Tab-separated table of C-alpha atoms in Angstrom:
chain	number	residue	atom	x	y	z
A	1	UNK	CA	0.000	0.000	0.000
A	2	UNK	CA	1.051	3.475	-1.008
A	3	UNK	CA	0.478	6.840	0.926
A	4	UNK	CA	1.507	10.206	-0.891
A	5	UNK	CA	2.701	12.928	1.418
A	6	UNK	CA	2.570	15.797	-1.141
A	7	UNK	CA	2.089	19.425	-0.643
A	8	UNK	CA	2.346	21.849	2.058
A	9	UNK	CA	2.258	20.308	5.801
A	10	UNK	CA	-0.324	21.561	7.830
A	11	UNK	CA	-2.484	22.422	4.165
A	12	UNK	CA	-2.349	19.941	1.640
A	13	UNK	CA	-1.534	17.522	4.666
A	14	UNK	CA	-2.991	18.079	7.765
A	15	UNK	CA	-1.785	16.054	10.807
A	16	UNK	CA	-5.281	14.788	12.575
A	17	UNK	CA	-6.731	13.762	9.021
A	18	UNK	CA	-3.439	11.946	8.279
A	19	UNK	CA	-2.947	10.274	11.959
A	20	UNK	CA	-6.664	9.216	11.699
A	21	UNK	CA	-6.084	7.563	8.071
A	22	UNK	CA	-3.590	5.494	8.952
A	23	UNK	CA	-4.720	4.630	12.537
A	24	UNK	CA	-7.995	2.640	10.092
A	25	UNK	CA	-4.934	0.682	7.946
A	26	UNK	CA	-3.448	-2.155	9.045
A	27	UNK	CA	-0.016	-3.916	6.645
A	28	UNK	CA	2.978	-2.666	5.380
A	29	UNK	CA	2.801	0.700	4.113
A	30	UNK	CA	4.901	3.496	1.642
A	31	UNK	CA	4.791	6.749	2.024
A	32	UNK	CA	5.882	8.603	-1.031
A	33	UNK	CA	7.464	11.948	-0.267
A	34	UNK	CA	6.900	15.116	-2.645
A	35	UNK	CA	6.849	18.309	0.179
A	36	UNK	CA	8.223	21.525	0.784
A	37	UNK	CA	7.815	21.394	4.726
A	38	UNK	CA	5.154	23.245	6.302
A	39	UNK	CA	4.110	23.311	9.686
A	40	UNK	CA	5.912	21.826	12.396
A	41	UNK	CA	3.101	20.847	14.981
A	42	UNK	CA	1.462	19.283	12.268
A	43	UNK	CA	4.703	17.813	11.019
A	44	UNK	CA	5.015	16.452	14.278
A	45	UNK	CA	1.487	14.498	14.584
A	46	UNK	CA	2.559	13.223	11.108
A	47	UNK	CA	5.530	11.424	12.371
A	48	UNK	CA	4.512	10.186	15.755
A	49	UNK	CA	1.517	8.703	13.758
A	50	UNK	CA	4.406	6.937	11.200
A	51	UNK	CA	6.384	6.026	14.542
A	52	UNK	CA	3.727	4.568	16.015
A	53	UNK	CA	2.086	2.501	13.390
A	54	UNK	CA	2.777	-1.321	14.467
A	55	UNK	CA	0.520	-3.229	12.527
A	56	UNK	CA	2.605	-3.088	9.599
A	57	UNK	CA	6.619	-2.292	8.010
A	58	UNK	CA	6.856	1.928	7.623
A	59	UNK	CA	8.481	2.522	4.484
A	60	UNK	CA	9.777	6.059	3.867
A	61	UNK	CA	10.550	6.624	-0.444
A	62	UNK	CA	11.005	10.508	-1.098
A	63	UNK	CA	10.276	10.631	-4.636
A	64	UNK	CA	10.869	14.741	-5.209
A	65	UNK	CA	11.162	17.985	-3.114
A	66	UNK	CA	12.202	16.661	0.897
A	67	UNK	CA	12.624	19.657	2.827
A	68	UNK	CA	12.537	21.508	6.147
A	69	UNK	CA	9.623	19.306	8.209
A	70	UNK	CA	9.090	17.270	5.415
A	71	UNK	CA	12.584	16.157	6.052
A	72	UNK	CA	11.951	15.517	9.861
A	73	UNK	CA	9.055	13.093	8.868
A	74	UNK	CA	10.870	11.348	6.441
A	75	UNK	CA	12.795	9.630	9.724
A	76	UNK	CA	9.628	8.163	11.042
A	77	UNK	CA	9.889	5.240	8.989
A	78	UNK	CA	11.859	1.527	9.304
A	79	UNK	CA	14.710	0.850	8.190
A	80	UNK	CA	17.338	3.399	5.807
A	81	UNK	CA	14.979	6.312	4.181
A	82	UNK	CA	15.020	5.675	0.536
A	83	UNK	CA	15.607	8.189	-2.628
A	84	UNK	CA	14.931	9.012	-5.972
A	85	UNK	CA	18.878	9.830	-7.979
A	86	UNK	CA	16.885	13.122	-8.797
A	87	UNK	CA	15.330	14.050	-5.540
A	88	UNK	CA	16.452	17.001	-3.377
A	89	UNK	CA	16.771	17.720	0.766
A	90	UNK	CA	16.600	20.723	2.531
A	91	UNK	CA	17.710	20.482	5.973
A	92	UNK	CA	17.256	24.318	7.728
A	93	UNK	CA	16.317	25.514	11.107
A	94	UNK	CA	12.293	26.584	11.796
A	95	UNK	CA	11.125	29.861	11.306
A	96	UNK	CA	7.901	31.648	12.074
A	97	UNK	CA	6.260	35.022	12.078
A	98	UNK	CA	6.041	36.838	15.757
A	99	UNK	CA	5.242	40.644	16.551
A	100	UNK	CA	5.432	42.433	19.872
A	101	UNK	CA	7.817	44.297	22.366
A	102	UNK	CA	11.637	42.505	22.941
A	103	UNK	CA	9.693	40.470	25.689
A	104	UNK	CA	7.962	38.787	22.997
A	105	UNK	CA	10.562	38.303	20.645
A	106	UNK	CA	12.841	36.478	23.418
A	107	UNK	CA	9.759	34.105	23.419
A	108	UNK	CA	9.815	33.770	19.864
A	109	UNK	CA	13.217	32.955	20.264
A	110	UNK	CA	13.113	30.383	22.904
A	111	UNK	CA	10.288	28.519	21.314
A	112	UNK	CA	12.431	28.271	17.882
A	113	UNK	CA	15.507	27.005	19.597
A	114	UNK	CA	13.511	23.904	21.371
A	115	UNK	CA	12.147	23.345	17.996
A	116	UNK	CA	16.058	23.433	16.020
A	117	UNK	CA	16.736	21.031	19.015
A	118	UNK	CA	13.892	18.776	18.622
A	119	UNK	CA	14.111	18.684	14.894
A	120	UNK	CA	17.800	17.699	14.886
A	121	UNK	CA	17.395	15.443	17.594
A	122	UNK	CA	15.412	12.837	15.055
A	123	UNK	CA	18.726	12.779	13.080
A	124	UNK	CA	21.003	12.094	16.073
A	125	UNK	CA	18.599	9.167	16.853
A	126	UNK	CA	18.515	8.012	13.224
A	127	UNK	CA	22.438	8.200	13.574
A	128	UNK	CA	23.084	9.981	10.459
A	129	UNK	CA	24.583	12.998	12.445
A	130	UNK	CA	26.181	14.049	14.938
A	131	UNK	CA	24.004	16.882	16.904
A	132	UNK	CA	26.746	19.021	16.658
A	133	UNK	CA	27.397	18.544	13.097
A	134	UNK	CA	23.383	18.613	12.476
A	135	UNK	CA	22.905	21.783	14.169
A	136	UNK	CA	25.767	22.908	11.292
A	137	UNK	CA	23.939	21.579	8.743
A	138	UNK	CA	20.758	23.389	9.801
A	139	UNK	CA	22.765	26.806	10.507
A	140	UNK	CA	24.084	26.866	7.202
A	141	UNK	CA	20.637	25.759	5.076
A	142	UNK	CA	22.037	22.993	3.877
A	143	UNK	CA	20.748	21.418	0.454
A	144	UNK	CA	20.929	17.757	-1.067
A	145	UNK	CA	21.103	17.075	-4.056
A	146	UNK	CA	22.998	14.543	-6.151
A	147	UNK	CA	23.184	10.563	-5.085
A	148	UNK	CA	26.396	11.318	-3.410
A	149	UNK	CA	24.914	13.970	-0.892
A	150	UNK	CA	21.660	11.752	-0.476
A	151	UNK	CA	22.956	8.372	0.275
A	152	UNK	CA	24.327	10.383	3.501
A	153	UNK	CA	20.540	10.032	4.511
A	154	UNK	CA	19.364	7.279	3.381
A	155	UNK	CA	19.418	4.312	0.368
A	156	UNK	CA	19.447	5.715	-3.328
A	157	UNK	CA	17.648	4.000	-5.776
A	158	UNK	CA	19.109	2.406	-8.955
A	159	UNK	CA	22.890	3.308	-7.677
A	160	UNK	CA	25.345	0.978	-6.420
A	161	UNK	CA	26.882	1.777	-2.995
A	162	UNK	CA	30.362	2.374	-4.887
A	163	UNK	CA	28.549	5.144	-7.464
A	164	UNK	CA	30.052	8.522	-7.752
A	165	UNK	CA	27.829	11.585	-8.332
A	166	UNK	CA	28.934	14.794	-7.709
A	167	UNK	CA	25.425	16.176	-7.411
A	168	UNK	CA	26.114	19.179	-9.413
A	169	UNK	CA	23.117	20.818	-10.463
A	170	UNK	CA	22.588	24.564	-12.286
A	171	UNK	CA	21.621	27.031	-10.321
A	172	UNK	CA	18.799	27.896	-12.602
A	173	UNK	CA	17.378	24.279	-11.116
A	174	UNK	CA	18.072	25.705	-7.635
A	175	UNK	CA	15.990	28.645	-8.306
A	176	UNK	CA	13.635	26.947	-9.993
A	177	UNK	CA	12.627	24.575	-6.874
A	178	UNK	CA	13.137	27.600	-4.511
A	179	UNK	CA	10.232	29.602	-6.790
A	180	UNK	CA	7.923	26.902	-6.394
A	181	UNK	CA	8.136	26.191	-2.860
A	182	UNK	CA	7.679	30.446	-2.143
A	183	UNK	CA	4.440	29.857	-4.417
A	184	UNK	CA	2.781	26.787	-2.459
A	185	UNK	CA	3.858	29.082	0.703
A	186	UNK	CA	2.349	31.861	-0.380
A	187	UNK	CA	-1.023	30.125	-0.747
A	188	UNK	CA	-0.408	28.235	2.501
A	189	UNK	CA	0.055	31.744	4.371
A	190	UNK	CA	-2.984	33.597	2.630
A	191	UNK	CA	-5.672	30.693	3.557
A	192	UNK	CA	-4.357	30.815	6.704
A	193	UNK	CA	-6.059	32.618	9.809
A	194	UNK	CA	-3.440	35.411	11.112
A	195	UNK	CA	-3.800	33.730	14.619
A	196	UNK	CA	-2.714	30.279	13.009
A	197	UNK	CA	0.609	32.458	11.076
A	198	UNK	CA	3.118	31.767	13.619
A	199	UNK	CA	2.732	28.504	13.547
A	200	UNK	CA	3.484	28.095	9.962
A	201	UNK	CA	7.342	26.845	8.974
A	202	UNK	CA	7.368	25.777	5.775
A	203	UNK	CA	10.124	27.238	5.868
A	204	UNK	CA	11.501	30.015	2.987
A	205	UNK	CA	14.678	30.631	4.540
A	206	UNK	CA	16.703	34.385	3.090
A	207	UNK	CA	18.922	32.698	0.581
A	208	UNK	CA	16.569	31.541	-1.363
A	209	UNK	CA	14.535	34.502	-1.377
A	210	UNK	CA	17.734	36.321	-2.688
A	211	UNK	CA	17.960	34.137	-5.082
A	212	UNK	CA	14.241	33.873	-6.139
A	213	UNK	CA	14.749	37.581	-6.618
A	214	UNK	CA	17.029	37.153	-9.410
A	215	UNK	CA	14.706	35.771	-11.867
């Protein structure tokens, strides 16, 4: 049996309707991957529903964009995460929207850093990092692209273990993704309530708004 995970978390695919799905299923199960992030309380309900499923093998198979808290639910699964050659990672620290005096922003503040913590922590468990070396990663918005950067996280497909790809890719392709993610966010954000704003992190970190701006 195959589950899609595509589109905006928290829009597209919301964490109650998804944890209530799969709670009715019973055998093994894939879940295709194809998501820009989105929210991360959602994102969270996703994964503990993945984690918990025991009536059935998890299978995790990102088959296109895998970033931000898309990225964090991609761990939930058994056994190595698997890839398309072609498929791309974005592995960044949350974000969110907060207004207010400095008190407010320290909150802001606080809240984000448990969630950089949490979020990395899945990898450290996963052993694929290092927290130190995670936290890095996240700092510096890191991308993945290539079978050589992505067999780091998981099992690509239709490679052999010893396969060299430097996972060089234009940067017109960079922008290209970036545009499209800042498009389904966009839509995310506007049929959003403004109370329910903050909570949103799919996640368009500055870079790639700089480079958006280019085209």
């Amino acid at each position: 049996m195959a589950i899609k995970i595509k589109g905006v978390i928290g829009y597209d695919v919301v964490g109650s309707e998804f944890s209530d799905r799969i709670s009715k299923l019973t055998g093994d199960i894939e879940f295709e991957i194809d998501s820009p992030g989105g929210s991360v309380f959602h994102g969270i309900s996703i994964y503990n529903a993945i984690k918990n499923y025991n009536r059935g093998k998890c299978t995790m198979h990102v088959v296109g964009d895998c970033s931000s808290m898309a990225a964090y639910i991609m761990l939930a699964g058994d056994g190595p995460v698997l890839f398309e050659p072609n498929s791309i990672v974005i592995l960044h620290n949350p974000w969110s929207f907060a207004s207010g005096d400095y008190r407010r922003m320290q909150k802001e503040a606080s809240v984000l850093e448990q969630l950089s913590a949490l979020y990395a922590k899945a990898f450290v468990e996963r052993e694929l990092f290092e927290e130190k070396e995670i936290r890095q990663i996240m700092d510096n918005e890191t991308w993945f692209i290539g079978a050589e950067k992505l067999k780091k996280l998981g099992k690509v497909l239709g490679t052999s273990n010893n396969a060299s790809d430097d996972g060089m890719i234009s940067e017109e392709i960079k922008i290209a993704a970036c545009r499209e993610r800042i498009e389904d966010a966009k839509a995310v954000i506007k049929s959003l309530k403004e109370e329910n704003i903050e909570k949103i992190a799919a996640l368009i970190p500055n870079i790639e708004l700089k480079q958006a701006n280019k085209i």
